[in-house]
PDB file of C-alpha atoms in Angstrom:
ATOM      1  CA  ASN A   1      11.595 -16.122  -0.896  1.00 63.00           C
ATOM      2  CA  ALA A   2      12.663 -12.773   0.446  1.00 75.00           C
ATOM      3  CA  GLY A   3      10.088 -10.472  -1.813  1.00 93.00           C
ATOM      4  CA  VAL A   4      10.238  -6.621  -1.432  1.00 96.00           C
ATOM      5  CA  THR A   5      13.784  -5.696   0.246  1.00 96.00           C
ATOM      6  CA  GLN A   6      14.061  -1.870   1.892  1.00 97.00           C
ATOM      7  CA  THR A   7      17.759  -0.332   2.680  1.00 96.00           C
ATOM      8  CA  PRO A   8      18.498   1.310   5.104  1.00 97.00           C
ATOM      9  CA  LYS A   9      15.324   0.309   7.751  1.00 96.00           C
ATOM     10  CA  PHE A  10      16.219   3.936   9.634  1.00 97.00           C
ATOM     11  CA  GLN A  11      18.396   7.054   8.513  1.00 97.00           C
ATOM     12  CA  VAL A  12      19.532  10.826   9.949  1.00 97.00           C
ATOM     13  CA  LEU A  13      20.053  12.771   7.245  1.00 97.00           C
ATOM     14  CA  LYS A  14      20.731  16.644   7.438  1.00 97.00           C
ATOM     15  CA  THR A  15      19.730  19.894   5.803  1.00 98.00           C
ATOM     16  CA  GLY A  16      20.950  19.357   2.279  1.00 97.00           C
ATOM     17  CA  GLN A  17      22.522  16.177   2.212  1.00 97.00           C
ATOM     18  CA  SER A  18      21.254  13.813  -0.459  1.00 96.00           C
ATOM     19  CA  MET A  19      20.668   9.873  -0.848  1.00 96.00           C
ATOM     20  CA  THR A  20      18.887   7.049  -2.713  1.00 98.00           C
ATOM     21  CA  LEU A  21      17.080   4.473  -1.166  1.00 98.00           C
ATOM     22  CA  GLN A  22      17.312   1.024  -2.078  1.00 98.00           C
ATOM     23  CA  CYS A  23      13.909  -1.386  -3.394  1.00 98.00           C
ATOM     24  CA  ALA A  24      14.762  -5.138  -4.334  1.00 97.00           C
ATOM     25  CA  GLN A  25      12.308  -7.028  -5.320  1.00 96.00           C
ATOM     26  CA  ASP A  26      12.785 -11.955  -6.785  1.00 94.00           C
ATOM     27  CA  MET A  27       9.475 -12.039  -6.984  1.00 91.00           C
ATOM     28  CA  ASN A  28       9.146 -10.605 -11.052  1.00 90.00           C
ATOM     29  CA  HIS A  29       7.020  -8.093 -10.928  1.00 91.00           C
ATOM     30  CA  GLU A  30       6.469  -5.914 -13.973  1.00 91.00           C
ATOM     31  CA  TYR A  31       5.403  -2.666 -11.310  1.00 93.00           C
ATOM     32  CA  MET A  32       6.699  -1.203  -9.223  1.00 95.00           C
ATOM     33  CA  SER A  33       6.075   1.751  -6.046  1.00 96.00           C
ATOM     34  CA  TRP A  34       7.265   3.942  -3.382  1.00 97.00           C
ATOM     35  CA  TYR A  35       4.510   5.018  -1.775  1.00 97.00           C
ATOM     36  CA  ARG A  36       5.274   8.276   2.047  1.00 97.00           C
ATOM     37  CA  GLN A  37       3.244   8.156   4.988  1.00 96.00           C
ATOM     38  CA  ASP A  38       2.609  10.252   7.014  1.00 93.00           C
ATOM     39  CA  PRO A  39       0.698  11.060   9.634  1.00 85.00           C
ATOM     40  CA  GLY A  40      -3.028  12.136   9.435  1.00 80.00           C
ATOM     41  CA  MET A  41      -1.921  11.962   5.510  1.00 83.00           C
ATOM     42  CA  GLY A  42      -1.315   8.212   4.614  1.00 88.00           C
ATOM     43  CA  LEU A  43       0.025   6.936   2.042  1.00 93.00           C
ATOM     44  CA  ARG A  44       0.621   8.679  -1.261  1.00 93.00           C
ATOM     45  CA  LEU A  45       1.964   7.060  -3.808  1.00 93.00           C
ATOM     46  CA  ILE A  46       5.794   9.255  -4.212  1.00 96.00           C
ATOM     47  CA  HIS A  47       6.718   7.019  -8.499  1.00 96.00           C
ATOM     48  CA  TYR A  48       5.804   4.600 -10.079  1.00 94.00           C
ATOM     49  CA  SER A  49       7.734   1.916 -12.595  1.00 94.00           C
ATOM     50  CA  VAL A  50       5.803  -0.562 -14.699  1.00 91.00           C
ATOM     51  CA  GLY A  51       8.345  -1.805 -16.648  1.00 91.00           C
ATOM     52  CA  ALA A  52      12.586  -2.095 -16.537  1.00 93.00           C
ATOM     53  CA  GLY A  53      13.265   2.316 -18.480  1.00 94.00           C
ATOM     54  CA  ILE A  54      10.045   2.753 -17.518  1.00 94.00           C
ATOM     55  CA  THR A  55       8.156   5.382 -14.737  1.00 95.00           C
ATOM     56  CA  ASP A  56       5.829   8.426 -14.319  1.00 93.00           C
ATOM     57  CA  GLN A  57       5.054  10.118 -11.172  1.00 94.00           C
ATOM     58  CA  GLY A  58       2.556  10.144  -8.867  1.00 92.00           C
ATOM     59  CA  GLU A  59       0.390  12.410  -6.400  1.00 90.00           C
ATOM     60  CA  VAL A  60       3.974  13.715  -4.164  1.00 95.00           C
ATOM     61  CA  PRO A  61       6.900  13.222  -7.093  1.00 97.00           C
ATOM     62  CA  ASN A  62       8.624  16.702  -6.170  1.00 96.00           C
ATOM     63  CA  GLY A  63      12.337  15.904  -4.036  1.00 96.00           C
ATOM     64  CA  TYR A  64      12.394  12.570  -5.259  1.00 97.00           C
ATOM     65  CA  ASN A  65      13.814  11.352  -8.067  1.00 97.00           C
ATOM     66  CA  VAL A  66      13.948   6.897  -9.124  1.00 97.00           C
ATOM     67  CA  SER A  67      15.272   4.533 -12.766  1.00 96.00           C
ATOM     68  CA  ARG A  68      14.100   1.462 -13.575  1.00 97.00           C
ATOM     69  CA  SER A  69      16.755  -0.357 -14.871  1.00 96.00           C
ATOM     70  CA  THR A  70      16.364  -3.859 -13.720  1.00 96.00           C
ATOM     71  CA  THR A  71      12.943  -5.828 -13.181  1.00 94.00           C
ATOM     72  CA  GLU A  72      14.376  -6.216  -9.871  1.00 96.00           C
ATOM     73  CA  ASP A  73      15.578  -3.148  -8.653  1.00 97.00           C
ATOM     74  CA  PHE A  74      14.114   0.770  -7.716  1.00 98.00           C
ATOM     75  CA  PRO A  75      15.447   2.810  -6.137  1.00 98.00           C
ATOM     76  CA  LEU A  76      14.373   7.042  -4.595  1.00 98.00           C
ATOM     77  CA  ARG A  77      17.015   8.783  -4.541  1.00 98.00           C
ATOM     78  CA  LEU A  78      16.232  12.055  -2.475  1.00 96.00           C
ATOM     79  CA  LEU A  79      17.863  14.767  -4.391  1.00 92.00           C
ATOM     80  CA  SER A  80      18.551  17.707  -1.270  1.00 96.00           C
ATOM     81  CA  ALA A  81      16.430  16.376   1.862  1.00 96.00           C
ATOM     82  CA  ALA A  82      14.376  19.107   3.207  1.00 97.00           C
ATOM     83  CA  PRO A  83      12.979  18.121   7.098  1.00 97.00           C
ATOM     84  CA  SER A  84       9.397  17.697   4.983  1.00 96.00           C
ATOM     85  CA  GLN A  85      10.611  14.807   3.721  1.00 97.00           C
ATOM     86  CA  THR A  86      10.962  12.946   7.373  1.00 97.00           C
ATOM     87  CA  SER A  87       8.662  10.437   6.866  1.00 97.00           C
ATOM     88  CA  VAL A  88       7.828   6.156   6.497  1.00 97.00           C
ATOM     89  CA  TYR A  89       8.922   5.182   3.024  1.00 98.00           C
ATOM     90  CA  PHE A  90       7.716   1.879   1.508  1.00 97.00           C
ATOM     91  CA  CYS A  91       8.512  -0.142  -1.501  1.00 97.00           C
ATOM     92  CA  ALA A  92       6.681  -2.014  -3.353  1.00 96.00           C
ATOM     93  CA  SER A  93       5.720  -3.990  -7.116  1.00 95.00           C
ATOM     94  CA  GLY A  94       3.695  -6.493  -7.813  1.00 91.00           C
ATOM     95  CA  GLY A  95       1.746  -8.317 -10.650  1.00 83.00           C
ATOM     96  CA  GLY A  96       1.240  -5.981 -14.657  1.00 75.00           C
ATOM     97  CA  GLN A  97      -0.097  -7.011 -17.627  1.00 70.00           C
ATOM     98  CA  LEU A  98       1.353 -10.068 -17.983  1.00 70.00           C
ATOM     99  CA  THR A  99       0.326 -10.813 -13.938  1.00 70.00           C
ATOM    100  CA  PRO A 100      -2.981  -9.325 -13.570  1.00 67.00           C
ATOM    101  CA  ASN A 101      -4.140 -11.253 -10.684  1.00 72.00           C
ATOM    102  CA  TYR A 102      -0.758 -10.850  -8.124  1.00 79.00           C
ATOM    103  CA  GLY A 103      -1.481  -8.556  -6.332  1.00 89.00           C
ATOM    104  CA  TYR A 104       1.365  -6.200  -4.754  1.00 93.00           C
ATOM    105  CA  THR A 105       3.867  -7.071  -2.022  1.00 94.00           C
ATOM    106  CA  PHE A 106       5.425  -4.656   0.198  1.00 96.00           C
ATOM    107  CA  GLY A 107       8.978  -4.114   1.942  1.00 96.00           C
ATOM    108  CA  SER A 108       9.379  -3.768   5.263  1.00 95.00           C
ATOM    109  CA  GLY A 109       9.814   0.162   4.808  1.00 96.00           C
ATOM    110  CA  THR A 110      12.455   3.270   5.468  1.00 97.00           C
ATOM    111  CA  ARG A 111      12.273   5.266   8.888  1.00 97.00           C
ATOM    112  CA  LEU A 112      14.133   8.545   7.820  1.00 97.00           C
ATOM    113  CA  THR A 113      14.446  11.552   9.490  1.00 97.00           C
ATOM    114  CA  VAL A 114      15.632  14.700   8.368  1.00 97.00           C
ATOM    115  CA  VAL A 115      16.816  17.209  10.714  1.00 97.00           C
TER     116      VAL A 115
ATOM    117  CA  LYS B   1     -10.047  11.676  -9.413  1.00 84.00           C
ATOM    118  CA  GLN B   2     -10.404   8.266  -7.055  1.00 89.00           C
ATOM    119  CA  GLU B   3     -10.563   9.040  -4.517  1.00 92.00           C
ATOM    120  CA  VAL B   4     -11.524   6.418  -1.232  1.00 95.00           C
ATOM    121  CA  THR B   5     -12.944   6.280   1.682  1.00 96.00           C
ATOM    122  CA  GLN B   6     -12.740   3.980   4.977  1.00 97.00           C
ATOM    123  CA  ILE B   7     -15.217   4.277   7.468  1.00 92.00           C
ATOM    124  CA  PRO B   8     -14.511   4.082  10.484  1.00 91.00           C
ATOM    125  CA  ALA B   9     -11.658   5.191  10.839  1.00 94.00           C
ATOM    126  CA  ALA B  10     -11.512   3.445  14.402  1.00 96.00           C
ATOM    127  CA  LEU B  11     -12.891   0.576  15.309  1.00 95.00           C
ATOM    128  CA  SER B  12     -12.873  -1.035  19.038  1.00 97.00           C
ATOM    129  CA  VAL B  13     -14.720  -4.268  20.146  1.00 96.00           C
ATOM    130  CA  PRO B  14     -14.309  -7.212  22.904  1.00 97.00           C
ATOM    131  CA  GLU B  15     -13.313 -10.307  21.710  1.00 97.00           C
ATOM    132  CA  GLY B  16     -14.886 -12.766  19.302  1.00 97.00           C
ATOM    133  CA  GLU B  17     -17.261  -9.738  17.827  1.00 96.00           C
ATOM    134  CA  ASN B  18     -17.579 -10.619  14.532  1.00 97.00           C
ATOM    135  CA  LEU B  19     -17.024  -7.081  12.535  1.00 95.00           C
ATOM    136  CA  VAL B  20     -16.901  -5.269   9.621  1.00 96.00           C
ATOM    137  CA  LEU B  21     -14.779  -2.927   8.260  1.00 97.00           C
ATOM    138  CA  ASN B  22     -16.174  -0.655   4.922  1.00 97.00           C
ATOM    139  CA  CYS B  23     -14.665   0.802   2.283  1.00 98.00           C
ATOM    140  CA  SER B  24     -15.498   2.856  -0.208  1.00 98.00           C
ATOM    141  CA  PHE B  25     -14.337   4.105  -3.582  1.00 97.00           C
ATOM    142  CA  THR B  26     -15.556   6.971  -5.718  1.00 95.00           C
ATOM    143  CA  ASP B  27     -15.393   6.245  -8.889  1.00 92.00           C
ATOM    144  CA  SER B  28     -16.473   1.751  -9.749  1.00 91.00           C
ATOM    145  CA  ALA B  29     -14.165   1.875 -13.136  1.00 89.00           C
ATOM    146  CA  ILE B  30     -11.425  -0.189 -11.024  1.00 90.00           C
ATOM    147  CA  TYR B  31      -9.556  -2.894 -11.672  1.00 88.00           C
ATOM    148  CA  ASN B  32      -9.257  -4.638  -8.532  1.00 91.00           C
ATOM    149  CA  LEU B  33      -9.231  -3.799  -4.798  1.00 95.00           C
ATOM    150  CA  GLN B  34      -6.647  -5.251  -2.318  1.00 96.00           C
ATOM    151  CA  TRP B  35      -6.891  -5.328   1.416  1.00 98.00           C
ATOM    152  CA  PHE B  36      -3.801  -5.044   3.757  1.00 98.00           C
ATOM    153  CA  ARG B  37      -3.285  -5.301   6.626  1.00 97.00           C
ATOM    154  CA  GLN B  38      -0.315  -2.628   9.085  1.00 96.00           C
ATOM    155  CA  ASP B  39       1.079  -3.358  12.773  1.00 95.00           C
ATOM    156  CA  PRO B  40       1.653  -0.656  13.612  1.00 91.00           C
ATOM    157  CA  GLY B  41       5.941   0.026  13.304  1.00 88.00           C
ATOM    158  CA  LYS B  42       5.915  -2.186  11.467  1.00 91.00           C
ATOM    159  CA  GLY B  43       4.893  -2.564   6.565  1.00 93.00           C
ATOM    160  CA  LEU B  44       1.887  -3.325   4.930  1.00 96.00           C
ATOM    161  CA  THR B  45       0.242  -7.569   5.093  1.00 96.00           C
ATOM    162  CA  SER B  46      -1.725  -8.193   2.305  1.00 95.00           C
ATOM    163  CA  LEU B  47      -4.643  -9.972   2.911  1.00 97.00           C
ATOM    164  CA  LEU B  48      -6.867 -10.829   0.194  1.00 96.00           C
ATOM    165  CA  LEU B  49      -7.125  -9.122  -3.270  1.00 94.00           C
ATOM    166  CA  ILE B  50     -10.597  -9.005  -5.014  1.00 94.00           C
ATOM    167  CA  GLN B  51     -10.503  -9.112  -8.774  1.00 91.00           C
ATOM    168  CA  SER B  52     -12.613  -6.016 -10.388  1.00 89.00           C
ATOM    169  CA  SER B  53     -14.949  -9.948 -11.788  1.00 90.00           C
ATOM    170  CA  GLN B  54     -14.976 -11.015  -8.898  1.00 93.00           C
ATOM    171  CA  ARG B  55     -17.804 -10.512  -5.993  1.00 95.00           C
ATOM    172  CA  GLU B  56     -17.000 -12.507  -2.799  1.00 95.00           C
ATOM    173  CA  GLN B  57     -12.630 -13.265  -1.773  1.00 95.00           C
ATOM    174  CA  THR B  58     -11.902 -15.483   1.227  1.00 96.00           C
ATOM    175  CA  SER B  59      -9.011 -16.291   4.243  1.00 95.00           C
ATOM    176  CA  GLY B  60      -9.167 -18.176   7.316  1.00 96.00           C
ATOM    177  CA  ARG B  61     -11.943 -16.084   9.385  1.00 97.00           C
ATOM    178  CA  LEU B  62     -11.659 -12.948   6.521  1.00 97.00           C
ATOM    179  CA  ASN B  63     -14.025 -11.897   4.470  1.00 97.00           C
ATOM    180  CA  ALA B  64     -13.709  -9.436   1.676  1.00 97.00           C
ATOM    181  CA  SER B  65     -16.186  -8.295  -0.772  1.00 97.00           C
ATOM    182  CA  LEU B  66     -16.773  -6.184  -4.292  1.00 97.00           C
ATOM    183  CA  ASP B  67     -19.710  -4.694  -4.829  1.00 96.00           C
ATOM    184  CA  LYS B  68     -18.621  -1.389  -8.120  1.00 93.00           C
ATOM    185  CA  SER B  69     -20.915  -0.699  -8.567  1.00 92.00           C
ATOM    186  CA  SER B  70     -22.109   0.950  -6.022  1.00 95.00           C
ATOM    187  CA  GLY B  71     -18.669   1.732  -5.047  1.00 95.00           C
ATOM    188  CA  ARG B  72     -18.155  -0.675  -1.445  1.00 97.00           C
ATOM    189  CA  SER B  73     -16.184  -3.665  -0.424  1.00 98.00           C
ATOM    190  CA  THR B  74     -16.236  -4.799   3.027  1.00 97.00           C
ATOM    191  CA  LEU B  75     -14.048  -6.271   5.236  1.00 97.00           C
ATOM    192  CA  TYR B  76     -15.717  -9.633   7.090  1.00 97.00           C
ATOM    193  CA  ILE B  77     -13.722  -9.943  10.425  1.00 97.00           C
ATOM    194  CA  ALA B  78     -15.111 -13.482  12.327  1.00 97.00           C
ATOM    195  CA  ALA B  79     -15.011 -14.249  16.039  1.00 97.00           C
ATOM    196  CA  SER B  80     -12.316 -11.243  16.595  1.00 97.00           C
ATOM    197  CA  GLN B  81      -9.650 -11.958  18.728  1.00 97.00           C
ATOM    198  CA  PRO B  82      -6.347  -9.785  20.602  1.00 97.00           C
ATOM    199  CA  GLY B  83      -4.159 -10.249  17.210  1.00 97.00           C
ATOM    200  CA  ASP B  84      -5.946  -8.625  15.085  1.00 97.00           C
ATOM    201  CA  SER B  85      -5.941  -5.214  17.045  1.00 98.00           C
ATOM    202  CA  ALA B  86      -4.480  -3.888  13.809  1.00 97.00           C
ATOM    203  CA  THR B  87      -5.168  -0.922  10.704  1.00 97.00           C
ATOM    204  CA  TYR B  88      -6.520  -2.003   7.696  1.00 98.00           C
ATOM    205  CA  LEU B  89      -6.356  -0.515   4.731  1.00 97.00           C
ATOM    206  CA  CYS B  90      -8.148  -0.554   1.143  1.00 97.00           C
ATOM    207  CA  ALA B  91      -6.483   0.436  -1.927  1.00 96.00           C
ATOM    208  CA  VAL B  92      -8.202   0.438  -5.304  1.00 94.00           C
ATOM    209  CA  ARG B  93      -5.971  -0.112  -8.925  1.00 90.00           C
ATOM    210  CA  GLY B  94      -8.028   1.659 -11.071  1.00 81.00           C
ATOM    211  CA  SER B  95      -9.071   0.011 -14.448  1.00 72.00           C
ATOM    212  CA  SER B  96      -7.229   1.471 -16.563  1.00 72.00           C
ATOM    213  CA  ASN B  97      -4.448  -1.408 -14.151  1.00 65.00           C
ATOM    214  CA  THR B  98      -1.781   1.551 -14.764  1.00 72.00           C
ATOM    215  CA  GLY B  99      -0.131   0.098 -11.859  1.00 75.00           C
ATOM    216  CA  LYS B 100      -1.028   3.059  -9.502  1.00 84.00           C
ATOM    217  CA  LEU B 101      -3.464   2.258  -5.900  1.00 89.00           C
ATOM    218  CA  ILE B 102      -5.176   4.546  -4.252  1.00 91.00           C
ATOM    219  CA  PHE B 103      -5.094   3.732  -0.749  1.00 93.00           C
ATOM    220  CA  GLY B 104      -8.302   4.891   2.252  1.00 94.00           C
ATOM    221  CA  GLN B 105      -6.819   6.018   5.200  1.00 94.00           C
ATOM    222  CA  GLY B 106      -7.545   2.977   7.386  1.00 95.00           C
ATOM    223  CA  THR B 107      -9.260   2.239   9.975  1.00 97.00           C
ATOM    224  CA  THR B 108      -8.028   1.637  13.121  1.00 97.00           C
ATOM    225  CA  LEU B 109      -9.110  -2.010  15.232  1.00 97.00           C
ATOM    226  CA  GLN B 110      -9.075  -2.503  18.515  1.00 97.00           C
ATOM    227  CA  VAL B 111     -10.150  -6.271  20.086  1.00 97.00           C
ATOM    228  CA  LYS B 112      -9.793  -6.889  23.278  1.00 97.00           C
ATOM    229  CA  PRO B 113     -10.018  -9.382  25.942  1.00 95.00           C
TER     230      PRO B 113
END
């Protein structure tokens, strides 16, 4: 049981480049989310999804795009990377309305540097 | 807007001490509360999940309590060990269960041998 898998673990981008951070879960969780973690700012929600085909914005959505075509996958797209997007990104999945007793499980993170 | 606060921001204790970490939230209408541990450079590991109808949960040397009416949760660590050194985060899910988790800033714990 792999849990939540994030790829890549490390990435360096040049300003203006685009890329996709991958996230996959094998626990059949309904809910999935993306967070970024910055020193002094804690964990901030970027986008989240309550099921396949349904996504919504979190606290800091600008510059990021998501889609959820399957229950298992929730990729995060950086449209045009900026130095302010240098951060550690975490994907998480958790139980929803059907499985309310399941808490959230986090991936190991992607450390992104934009130069 | 839900806000989550953790006090203290940092804590240093000698090995063997029992300790309490605090988490407070401004909106008592929560679905559940989850405590996580994060080691430096690593992801978050779930420690305990307390549903809104529960008062406490226990796992080994850890005990988490929840008082919704006062907007507080505590994480009690018994007989602390150097391996307990990490950052501890609490997160609340709102009562509408939209899936949003709101995090506190965390308490960084150092247990000295």
